[in-house]
Amino acid sequence: MDPSQLPTFLADDLAGRGGEARIHLAADEITHVRAARIRPGARLAVTDGKGRCWEGELVELDRRRARCRLPRALPVRPPLPLRVWAPVANRDRSLWLVEKVVELGASAVTWIEWERSRSVGDAGRSEGFRRRAGKRVRAAVTQSGGSWLPRLDGPLTLEEALAGHDGAGWLADVSGPSLLAGGALRDPCRSGHRSPLTLAVGPEGGLTRAERRRCVEAGFELVSLGRGTLRFETAAIAAVALASAILENLEGT
């Protein structure tokens, strides 16, 4: 089997590991290994989510632990320079957003306190939500065969987020030019394919004029994903899918 097609699982730390070393998969991965019907002797990929990945052989599995041998390191590509600004919003839909944008290659998700999302509770604020989001991130990384656990930040005010912003930016807005036409499709980062790209999505009630103006002044391009008004999680997933495909193509050129 091609190493890139091996099922991927997380271990807590792979620093200095390899060869005949035996490591244990993270405790929350044991259920996934069993569900995938992987048995001792099977090959798999093991990552610590910090850019280290090894081809592994499962040597022991029971209800409390999964132990692997790591015969060789696997090549790891750097994470895509792709960040998402998501609104503080409905908990379940926010968790769905996190899971899917990470599967598609987002390297960071930051929750933003837009004017029209300040009255929304939970998502992005509570510790309970953060724990759930962290679990979704881990599941998304193993599902997609990634080697980098994305960063989760916020909630931040728009001013706080803009103060730390660098690179290019897209702001999903129905009034902007289509994302499928023009310069944004060819090179969203313009200054080079390793420049970060931030995709910002507003809340259910939309952005205020002042917020839109502040983003544009900070260098964000307004981009439209179509004629319809999309829910925030749909807009984020669609924009990340397009951006990740474009960035992957740029990295291959």
Coordinates of N, CA and C in Angstrom, one line a residue, residues 8-223:
T8 N -4.5 6.9 9.2 CA -3.6 7.7 10.1 C -4.2 7.8 11.5
F9 N -3.3 7.7 12.5 CA -3.7 7.8 13.9 C -2.7 8.7 14.7
L10 N -3.2 9.2 15.8 CA -2.4 10.1 16.6 C -1.7 9.4 17.7
A11 N -0.5 9.8 18.0 CA 0.3 9.5 19.2 C 0.6 10.8 19.9
D12 N 0.8 10.7 21.2 CA 1.1 12.0 21.9 C 2.4 12.6 21.6
D13 N 3.5 11.8 21.3 CA 4.8 12.4 21.1 C 5.6 11.4 20.3
L14 N 6.2 11.9 19.2 CA 7.1 11.0 18.4 C 8.5 11.5 18.4
A15 N 8.8 12.6 19.1 CA 10.1 13.1 19.1 C 11.2 12.1 19.5
G16 N 12.1 11.8 18.7 CA 13.2 10.9 19.0 C 12.8 9.4 18.9
R17 N 11.6 9.2 18.4 CA 11.1 7.8 18.2 C 11.5 7.2 16.9
G18 N 11.3 5.9 16.7 CA 11.5 5.3 15.4 C 12.3 4.0 15.6
G19 N 12.6 3.4 14.5 CA 13.3 2.1 14.5 C 12.5 1.0 15.2
E20 N 13.1 0.4 16.2 CA 12.4 -0.7 16.9 C 11.6 -0.2 18.1
A21 N 11.6 1.2 18.3 CA 10.9 1.7 19.4 C 9.4 1.3 19.4
R22 N 8.8 1.1 20.5 CA 7.4 0.9 20.6 C 6.7 2.1 21.2
I23 N 5.6 2.5 20.6 CA 4.9 3.7 21.1 C 3.4 3.3 21.2
H24 N 2.7 4.0 22.1 CA 1.3 3.8 22.3 C 0.5 4.9 21.5
L25 N -0.5 4.6 20.9 CA -1.4 5.6 20.3 C -2.1 6.3 21.4
A26 N -2.6 7.5 21.1 CA -3.3 8.3 22.0 C -4.6 7.5 22.5
A27 N -4.9 7.7 23.7 CA -6.0 6.9 24.3 C -7.3 7.1 23.5
D28 N -7.6 8.3 23.0 CA -8.9 8.5 22.2 C -8.8 7.9 20.9
E29 N -7.7 7.3 20.4 CA -7.6 6.6 19.1 C -8.0 5.2 19.1
I30 N -8.0 4.6 20.3 CA -8.2 3.1 20.4 C -9.5 2.7 19.8
T31 N -10.6 3.5 20.2 CA -11.9 3.2 19.6 C -11.9 3.2 18.1
H32 N -11.2 4.2 17.5 CA -11.1 4.4 16.1 C -10.4 3.2 15.4
V33 N -9.3 2.7 16.1 CA -8.6 1.6 15.5 C -9.5 0.4 15.5
R34 N -10.2 0.2 16.6 CA -11.1 -1.0 16.6 C -12.3 -0.9 15.6
A35 N -12.8 0.4 15.5 CA -13.9 0.6 14.5 C -13.5 0.3 13.1
A36 N -12.2 0.6 12.8 CA -11.7 0.4 11.5 C -11.3 -1.0 11.2
R37 N -11.4 -1.9 12.3 CA -11.1 -3.3 12.2 C -9.7 -3.5 11.8
I38 N -8.8 -2.7 12.4 CA -7.4 -2.9 12.2 C -6.8 -3.9 13.2
R39 N -6.1 -4.8 12.7 CA -5.6 -5.9 13.6 C -4.1 -5.9 13.7
P40 N -3.5 -6.5 14.8 CA -2.1 -6.5 14.9 C -1.4 -7.1 13.6
G41 N -0.3 -6.5 13.2 CA 0.3 -6.8 12.0 C 0.0 -5.9 10.8
A42 N -1.1 -5.1 11.0 CA -1.5 -4.2 9.9 C -0.6 -2.9 9.9
R43 N -0.4 -2.4 8.7 CA 0.4 -1.1 8.6 C -0.6 0.1 8.8
L44 N 0.0 1.1 9.3 CA -0.7 2.4 9.5 C 0.2 3.5 9.6
A45 N -0.3 4.7 9.5 CA 0.6 5.9 9.7 C 0.3 6.5 11.1
V46 N 1.3 6.9 11.8 CA 1.2 7.5 13.1 C 1.8 8.9 13.1
T47 N 1.1 9.9 13.6 CA 1.5 11.2 13.7 C 1.3 11.8 15.1
D48 N 2.1 12.8 15.4 CA 1.9 13.5 16.7 C 1.2 14.8 16.5
G49 N 0.8 15.1 15.2 CA 0.1 16.4 15.0 C 1.1 17.6 15.0
K50 N 2.4 17.4 15.1 CA 3.4 18.4 15.1 C 4.3 18.4 13.9
G51 N 3.9 17.7 12.9 CA 4.7 17.6 11.7 C 5.6 16.4 11.6
R52 N 5.4 15.4 12.6 CA 6.2 14.2 12.5 C 5.2 13.1 12.2
C53 N 5.7 12.2 11.3 CA 4.8 11.1 10.9 C 5.7 9.9 10.6
W54 N 5.2 8.7 11.0 CA 5.9 7.5 10.8 C 5.0 6.4 10.2
E55 N 5.6 5.6 9.4 CA 4.9 4.3 9.0 C 5.0 3.4 10.2
G56 N 3.9 2.8 10.6 CA 3.8 2.0 11.8 C 3.2 0.6 11.5
E57 N 3.5 -0.3 12.4 CA 2.9 -1.6 12.4 C 2.2 -1.8 13.8
L58 N 1.0 -2.1 13.8 CA 0.2 -2.4 15.0 C 0.7 -3.7 15.6
V59 N 1.2 -3.7 16.8 CA 1.7 -4.9 17.4 C 0.9 -5.4 18.5
E60 N 0.1 -4.5 19.1 CA -0.8 -5.0 20.2 C -2.0 -4.1 20.3
L61 N -3.1 -4.7 20.5 CA -4.4 -4.0 20.6 C -5.3 -4.6 21.7
D62 N -5.8 -3.9 22.6 CA -6.8 -4.3 23.5 C -7.7 -3.1 23.9
R63 N -8.5 -3.3 24.9 CA -9.5 -2.2 25.1 C -8.8 -1.0 25.7
R64 N -7.6 -1.1 26.2 CA -7.0 0.0 26.9 C -5.8 0.6 26.2
R65 N -5.2 -0.1 25.3 CA -4.1 0.4 24.6 C -3.9 -0.2 23.2
A66 N -3.2 0.6 22.4 CA -2.8 0.2 21.0 C -1.3 0.5 20.9
R67 N -0.5 -0.5 20.7 CA 0.9 -0.3 20.7 C 1.4 -0.6 19.2
C68 N 2.4 0.3 18.8 CA 2.9 0.2 17.4 C 4.4 0.2 17.4
R69 N 5.0 -0.5 16.4 CA 6.4 -0.4 16.0 C 6.5 0.6 14.9
L70 N 7.6 1.4 14.9 CA 7.7 2.5 13.9 C 9.0 2.2 13.0
P71 N 8.8 1.5 11.9 CA 10.0 1.1 11.2 C 10.6 2.2 10.4
R72 N 9.8 3.2 9.9 CA 10.5 4.3 9.2 C 9.6 5.6 9.2
A73 N 10.4 6.7 9.1 CA 9.7 8.0 9.0 C 9.1 8.2 7.7
L74 N 8.0 9.0 7.6 CA 7.4 9.3 6.3 C 7.6 10.8 6.0
P75 N 7.7 11.1 4.8 CA 7.8 12.6 4.4 C 6.6 13.3 4.8
V76 N 6.7 14.5 5.3 CA 5.6 15.4 5.7 C 5.7 16.7 4.9
R77 N 4.6 17.1 4.3 CA 4.5 18.4 3.7 C 4.1 19.5 4.7
P78 N 4.6 20.7 4.5 CA 4.2 21.7 5.5 C 2.7 22.0 5.4
P79 N 2.1 22.5 6.4 CA 0.6 22.8 6.4 C 0.4 23.9 5.4
L80 N -0.8 23.9 4.8 CA -1.2 25.0 4.0 C -1.3 26.3 4.8
P81 N -0.9 27.4 4.2 CA -1.0 28.7 4.9 C -2.4 29.2 4.8
L82 N -3.4 28.5 5.4 CA -4.8 28.8 5.2 C -5.5 28.9 6.5
R83 N -6.0 30.1 6.9 CA -6.6 30.3 8.2 C -8.1 30.7 7.9
V84 N -8.9 30.4 9.0 CA -10.3 30.7 8.9 C -10.7 31.6 10.1
W85 N -11.4 32.7 9.8 CA -12.1 33.4 10.8 C -13.6 33.1 10.8
A86 N -14.1 32.5 11.8 CA -15.5 32.1 11.9 C -16.2 32.9 12.9
P87 N -17.5 33.1 12.7 CA -18.2 33.9 13.7 C -18.5 33.0 15.0
V88 N -18.6 33.7 16.1 CA -19.2 33.0 17.3 C -20.7 32.8 16.9
A89 N -21.1 31.5 17.0 CA -22.4 31.1 16.4 C -22.9 29.8 17.1
N90 N -23.9 29.3 16.5 CA -24.5 28.1 16.9 C -23.5 27.0 17.2
R91 N -23.6 26.3 18.3 CA -22.5 25.3 18.7 C -22.4 24.2 17.7
D92 N -23.5 23.5 17.4 CA -23.4 22.3 16.5 C -22.9 22.7 15.1
R93 N -23.4 23.8 14.6 CA -23.0 24.2 13.2 C -21.5 24.7 13.2
S94 N -21.1 25.2 14.4 CA -19.7 25.7 14.5 C -18.7 24.4 14.5
L95 N -19.2 23.4 15.2 CA -18.4 22.2 15.3 C -18.3 21.5 13.9
W96 N -19.4 21.5 13.2 CA -19.4 21.0 11.8 C -18.4 21.8 11.0
L97 N -18.4 23.1 11.1 CA -17.5 23.9 10.4 C -16.0 23.6 10.7
V98 N -15.7 23.5 12.0 CA -14.3 23.1 12.4 C -13.9 21.8 11.7
E99 N -14.7 20.8 11.9 CA -14.3 19.5 11.4 C -14.1 19.5 9.9
K100 N -14.9 20.2 9.1 CA -14.8 20.1 7.7 C -13.7 21.0 7.1
V101 N -13.5 22.2 7.7 CA -12.4 23.0 7.2 C -11.0 22.4 7.5
V102 N -10.9 21.7 8.6 CA -9.7 21.1 9.0 C -9.4 19.9 8.0
E103 N -10.5 19.1 7.7 CA -10.3 18.0 6.7 C -9.8 18.6 5.4
L104 N -10.2 19.8 5.1 CA -9.9 20.4 3.8 C -8.5 21.1 3.8
G105 N -7.9 21.2 5.0 CA -6.6 21.8 5.0 C -6.3 23.0 5.8
A106 N -7.4 23.6 6.5 CA -7.2 24.8 7.2 C -6.2 24.6 8.4
S107 N -5.2 25.5 8.6 CA -4.2 25.4 9.6 C -4.5 26.1 10.9
A108 N -5.6 26.9 10.9 CA -6.0 27.6 12.1 C -7.5 28.1 11.9
V109 N -8.2 28.1 13.0 CA -9.6 28.6 13.1 C -9.6 29.5 14.2
T110 N -10.1 30.8 14.0 CA -10.3 31.8 15.0 C -11.7 32.2 15.0
W111 N -12.3 32.3 16.3 CA -13.7 32.8 16.4 C -13.7 34.3 16.6
I112 N -14.5 34.9 15.8 CA -14.6 36.4 15.8 C -15.9 36.9 16.4
E113 N -15.8 37.9 17.3 CA -17.0 38.5 17.9 C -17.4 39.6 16.9
W114 N -18.1 39.3 15.9 CA -18.7 40.3 15.0 C -19.8 41.0 15.8
E115 N -20.2 42.2 15.3 CA -21.2 43.0 16.0 C -22.5 42.2 16.1
R116 N -22.9 41.4 15.1 CA -24.1 40.7 15.1 C -24.0 39.3 15.6
S117 N -22.9 39.0 16.2 CA -22.8 37.6 16.8 C -22.5 37.7 18.3
R118 N -22.5 39.0 18.9 CA -22.2 39.1 20.3 C -23.2 38.6 21.2
S119 N -24.5 38.5 20.8 CA -25.5 38.0 21.6 C -25.7 36.4 21.5
V120 N -24.8 35.8 20.7 CA -24.9 34.4 20.6 C -24.1 33.7 21.7
G121 N -24.6 32.7 22.3 CA -23.9 32.0 23.4 C -23.1 30.8 23.0
D122 N -22.2 30.4 23.8 CA -21.5 29.2 23.8 C -20.4 29.1 22.7
A123 N -20.7 28.9 21.5 CA -19.7 28.5 20.5 C -18.5 29.5 20.4
G124 N -17.3 29.0 20.7 CA -16.2 29.9 20.7 C -15.8 30.5 22.0
R125 N -16.7 30.4 23.0 CA -16.5 31.0 24.3 C -16.2 30.0 25.4
S126 N -17.1 29.0 25.5 CA -17.1 28.1 26.7 C -16.0 27.1 26.6
E127 N -15.5 26.6 27.8 CA -14.5 25.5 27.8 C -15.1 24.3 27.2
G128 N -16.4 24.0 27.5 CA -17.0 22.8 26.9 C -16.9 22.8 25.4
F129 N -17.2 23.9 24.8 CA -17.1 24.0 23.3 C -15.7 23.8 22.9
R130 N -14.7 24.4 23.6 CA -13.3 24.2 23.1 C -12.9 22.7 23.2
R131 N -13.4 22.0 24.2 CA -13.0 20.6 24.3 C -13.6 19.8 23.1
R132 N -14.9 20.1 22.8 CA -15.5 19.5 21.7 C -14.9 19.8 20.4
A133 N -14.5 21.1 20.2 CA -13.8 21.5 19.0 C -12.5 20.8 18.8
G134 N -11.8 20.7 19.9 CA -10.5 20.0 19.9 C -10.6 18.5 19.5
K135 N -11.7 17.9 19.9 CA -11.9 16.5 19.5 C -12.2 16.4 18.0
R136 N -13.0 17.4 17.6 CA -13.3 17.4 16.1 C -12.1 17.6 15.3
V137 N -11.2 18.5 15.8 CA -10.0 18.7 15.0 C -9.1 17.4 14.9
R138 N -9.0 16.7 16.0 CA -8.2 15.5 16.0 C -8.8 14.5 15.1
A139 N -10.1 14.3 15.1 CA -10.8 13.4 14.2 C -10.6 13.8 12.8
A140 N -10.6 15.1 12.5 CA -10.5 15.6 11.1 C -9.1 15.3 10.6
V141 N -8.1 15.5 11.5 CA -6.7 15.3 11.0 C -6.5 13.8 10.7
T142 N -7.0 12.9 11.5 CA -6.8 11.5 11.2 C -7.6 11.1 10.0
Q143 N -8.8 11.6 9.9 CA -9.7 11.3 8.7 C -9.0 11.7 7.4
S144 N -8.3 12.9 7.4 CA -7.7 13.4 6.2 C -6.3 13.0 6.0
G145 N -5.7 12.2 6.9 CA -4.4 11.8 6.8 C -3.3 12.9 7.0
G146 N -3.7 13.9 7.8 CA -2.8 15.0 8.0 C -1.8 14.7 9.1
S147 N -0.8 15.7 9.2 CA 0.3 15.5 10.2 C 0.4 16.8 11.1
W148 N -0.6 17.7 10.9 CA -0.5 19.0 11.7 C -1.8 19.2 12.4
L149 N -1.8 19.4 13.7 CA -3.1 19.8 14.4 C -3.2 21.3 14.3
P150 N -4.3 21.8 13.7 CA -4.5 23.2 13.5 C -4.7 23.9 14.9
R151 N -4.4 25.2 14.9 CA -4.5 26.0 16.0 C -6.0 26.5 16.1
L152 N -6.5 26.6 17.3 CA -7.9 27.1 17.6 C -7.7 28.3 18.5
D153 N -8.2 29.5 18.1 CA -8.0 30.7 18.8 C -9.4 31.4 19.0
G154 N -9.3 32.4 20.0 CA -10.5 33.3 20.2 C -11.3 32.9 21.3
P155 N -12.5 33.6 21.5 CA -12.9 34.6 20.5 C -12.2 35.9 20.6
L156 N -12.0 36.6 19.5 CA -11.4 37.9 19.4 C -12.4 38.9 18.9
T157 N -12.2 40.1 19.2 CA -12.9 41.2 18.6 C -12.3 41.4 17.2
L158 N -13.0 42.1 16.3 CA -12.4 42.3 15.0 C -11.1 43.1 15.0
E159 N -11.1 44.1 15.9 CA -9.9 44.9 16.0 C -8.7 44.0 16.5
E160 N -8.9 43.1 17.5 CA -7.9 42.2 17.9 C -7.4 41.3 16.8
A161 N -8.3 40.8 16.0 CA -8.0 39.9 14.9 C -7.2 40.6 13.9
L162 N -7.6 41.8 13.5 CA -6.9 42.6 12.5 C -5.5 43.0 12.9
A163 N -5.4 43.3 14.2 CA -4.1 43.7 14.7 C -3.0 42.6 14.5
G164 N -3.4 41.3 14.5 CA -2.5 40.2 14.3 C -2.5 39.7 12.9
H165 N -3.3 40.3 12.0 CA -3.4 39.8 10.6 C -2.2 40.1 9.8
D166 N -1.8 39.1 9.0 CA -0.8 39.3 8.0 C -1.1 38.5 6.8
G167 N -0.5 38.8 5.6 CA -0.8 38.0 4.4 C -2.0 38.5 3.7
A168 N -2.6 37.7 2.9 CA -3.7 38.0 2.1 C -5.0 37.7 2.8
G169 N -6.1 38.2 2.4 CA -7.4 37.9 3.0 C -8.6 37.9 2.1
W170 N -9.5 37.0 2.3 CA -10.7 37.0 1.5 C -11.9 37.2 2.6
L171 N -12.8 38.0 2.3 CA -14.0 38.2 3.1 C -15.2 37.8 2.3
A172 N -15.8 36.7 2.7 CA -17.0 36.2 2.0 C -18.1 37.2 2.1
D173 N -18.6 37.7 0.9 CA -19.6 38.7 0.8 C -20.3 38.7 -0.5
V174 N -21.6 38.6 -0.5 CA -22.3 38.4 -1.8 C -22.1 39.6 -2.7
S175 N -21.7 40.7 -2.2 CA -21.5 41.9 -3.1 C -20.2 41.9 -3.8
G176 N -19.3 41.0 -3.4 CA -18.0 40.9 -4.1 C -18.0 40.2 -5.4
P177 N -16.9 40.3 -6.1 CA -16.8 39.5 -7.4 C -16.7 38.0 -7.1
S178 N -17.1 37.2 -8.1 CA -17.1 35.8 -7.9 C -15.7 35.2 -7.6
L179 N -15.7 34.3 -6.7 CA -14.4 33.6 -6.3 C -14.0 32.7 -7.5
L180 N -14.9 32.4 -8.4 CA -14.5 31.5 -9.5 C -14.1 32.3 -10.7
A181 N -13.8 33.6 -10.6 CA -13.4 34.3 -11.8 C -12.4 35.4 -11.4
G182 N -11.5 35.7 -12.3 CA -10.6 36.8 -12.0 C -9.3 36.4 -11.3
G183 N -8.6 37.4 -10.8 CA -7.3 37.1 -10.2 C -7.3 36.3 -9.0
A184 N -8.4 36.3 -8.2 CA -8.3 35.5 -6.9 C -8.2 34.0 -7.2
L185 N -8.7 33.5 -8.3 CA -8.6 32.1 -8.7 C -7.2 31.8 -9.0
R186 N -6.5 32.7 -9.7 CA -5.1 32.3 -10.1 C -4.1 32.4 -9.0
D187 N -4.2 33.3 -8.1 CA -3.2 33.4 -7.0 C -3.8 34.3 -5.9
P188 N -4.5 33.7 -4.9 CA -5.1 34.5 -3.8 C -4.0 35.2 -3.0
C189 N -2.8 34.7 -2.9 CA -1.8 35.3 -2.1 C -0.9 36.3 -2.8
R190 N -0.9 36.3 -4.1 CA -0.3 37.3 -4.9 C 1.2 37.4 -4.7
S191 N 1.6 37.6 -3.4 CA 3.0 37.7 -3.2 C 3.8 36.4 -3.1
G192 N 3.1 35.3 -3.4 CA 3.8 34.0 -3.3 C 3.0 33.0 -2.6
H193 N 3.1 31.7 -3.0 CA 2.2 30.7 -2.5 C 2.4 30.3 -1.0
R194 N 3.5 30.8 -0.4 CA 3.6 30.5 1.0 C 3.1 31.7 1.9
S195 N 2.6 32.7 1.3 CA 2.0 33.8 2.1 C 0.7 33.3 2.7
P196 N 0.4 33.6 3.9 CA -0.8 33.2 4.5 C -2.0 33.8 3.9
L197 N -3.1 33.0 3.8 CA -4.4 33.4 3.3 C -5.4 33.2 4.4
T198 N -6.1 34.3 4.8 CA -7.1 34.3 5.8 C -8.5 34.4 5.1
L199 N -9.4 33.4 5.4 CA -10.8 33.4 4.9 C -11.7 33.9 6.1
A200 N -12.3 35.0 5.9 CA -13.2 35.5 7.0 C -14.7 35.3 6.6
V201 N -15.5 34.8 7.5 CA -16.9 34.6 7.3 C -17.7 35.3 8.4
G202 N -18.7 36.1 8.0 CA -19.4 36.8 8.9 C -20.5 36.0 9.6
P203 N -21.3 36.7 10.5 CA -22.4 36.0 11.2 C -23.6 35.9 10.4
E204 N -24.6 35.2 11.0 CA -25.9 35.0 10.3 C -26.6 36.4 9.9
G205 N -26.4 37.4 10.7 CA -27.0 38.7 10.3 C -26.2 39.5 9.4
G206 N -25.1 39.0 9.0 CA -24.2 39.7 8.1 C -23.3 40.7 8.8
L207 N -22.4 41.3 8.0 CA -21.5 42.3 8.6 C -22.1 43.7 8.6
T208 N -21.7 44.5 9.5 CA -22.1 45.9 9.4 C -21.2 46.6 8.4
R209 N -21.6 47.8 7.9 CA -20.8 48.5 6.9 C -19.5 48.9 7.5
A210 N -19.4 49.2 8.8 CA -18.2 49.6 9.4 C -17.2 48.4 9.4
E211 N -17.7 47.2 9.7 CA -16.9 46.0 9.8 C -16.4 45.7 8.4
R212 N -17.2 45.8 7.4 CA -16.8 45.5 6.0 C -15.7 46.5 5.6
R213 N -15.9 47.7 5.9 CA -14.9 48.8 5.6 C -13.6 48.5 6.3
R214 N -13.6 48.1 7.6 CA -12.4 47.9 8.3 C -11.6 46.7 7.7
C215 N -12.3 45.7 7.3 CA -11.6 44.5 6.6 C -11.0 44.9 5.3
V216 N -11.7 45.7 4.5 CA -11.2 46.1 3.2 C -10.0 47.0 3.4
E217 N -10.0 47.9 4.4 CA -8.9 48.8 4.7 C -7.7 47.9 5.1
A218 N -7.9 46.8 5.7 CA -6.8 45.9 6.2 C -6.3 45.0 5.1
G219 N -6.9 45.1 3.9 CA -6.4 44.3 2.8 C -7.2 43.1 2.4
F220 N -8.4 42.9 3.0 CA -9.2 41.8 2.6 C -9.9 42.1 1.3
E221 N -10.0 41.1 0.4 CA -10.8 41.2 -0.8 C -12.2 40.7 -0.6
L222 N -13.2 41.4 -1.0 CA -14.6 40.8 -1.0 C -14.7 39.8 -2.1
V223 N -15.2 38.6 -1.7 CA -15.4 37.5 -2.7 C -16.7 36.9 -2.5

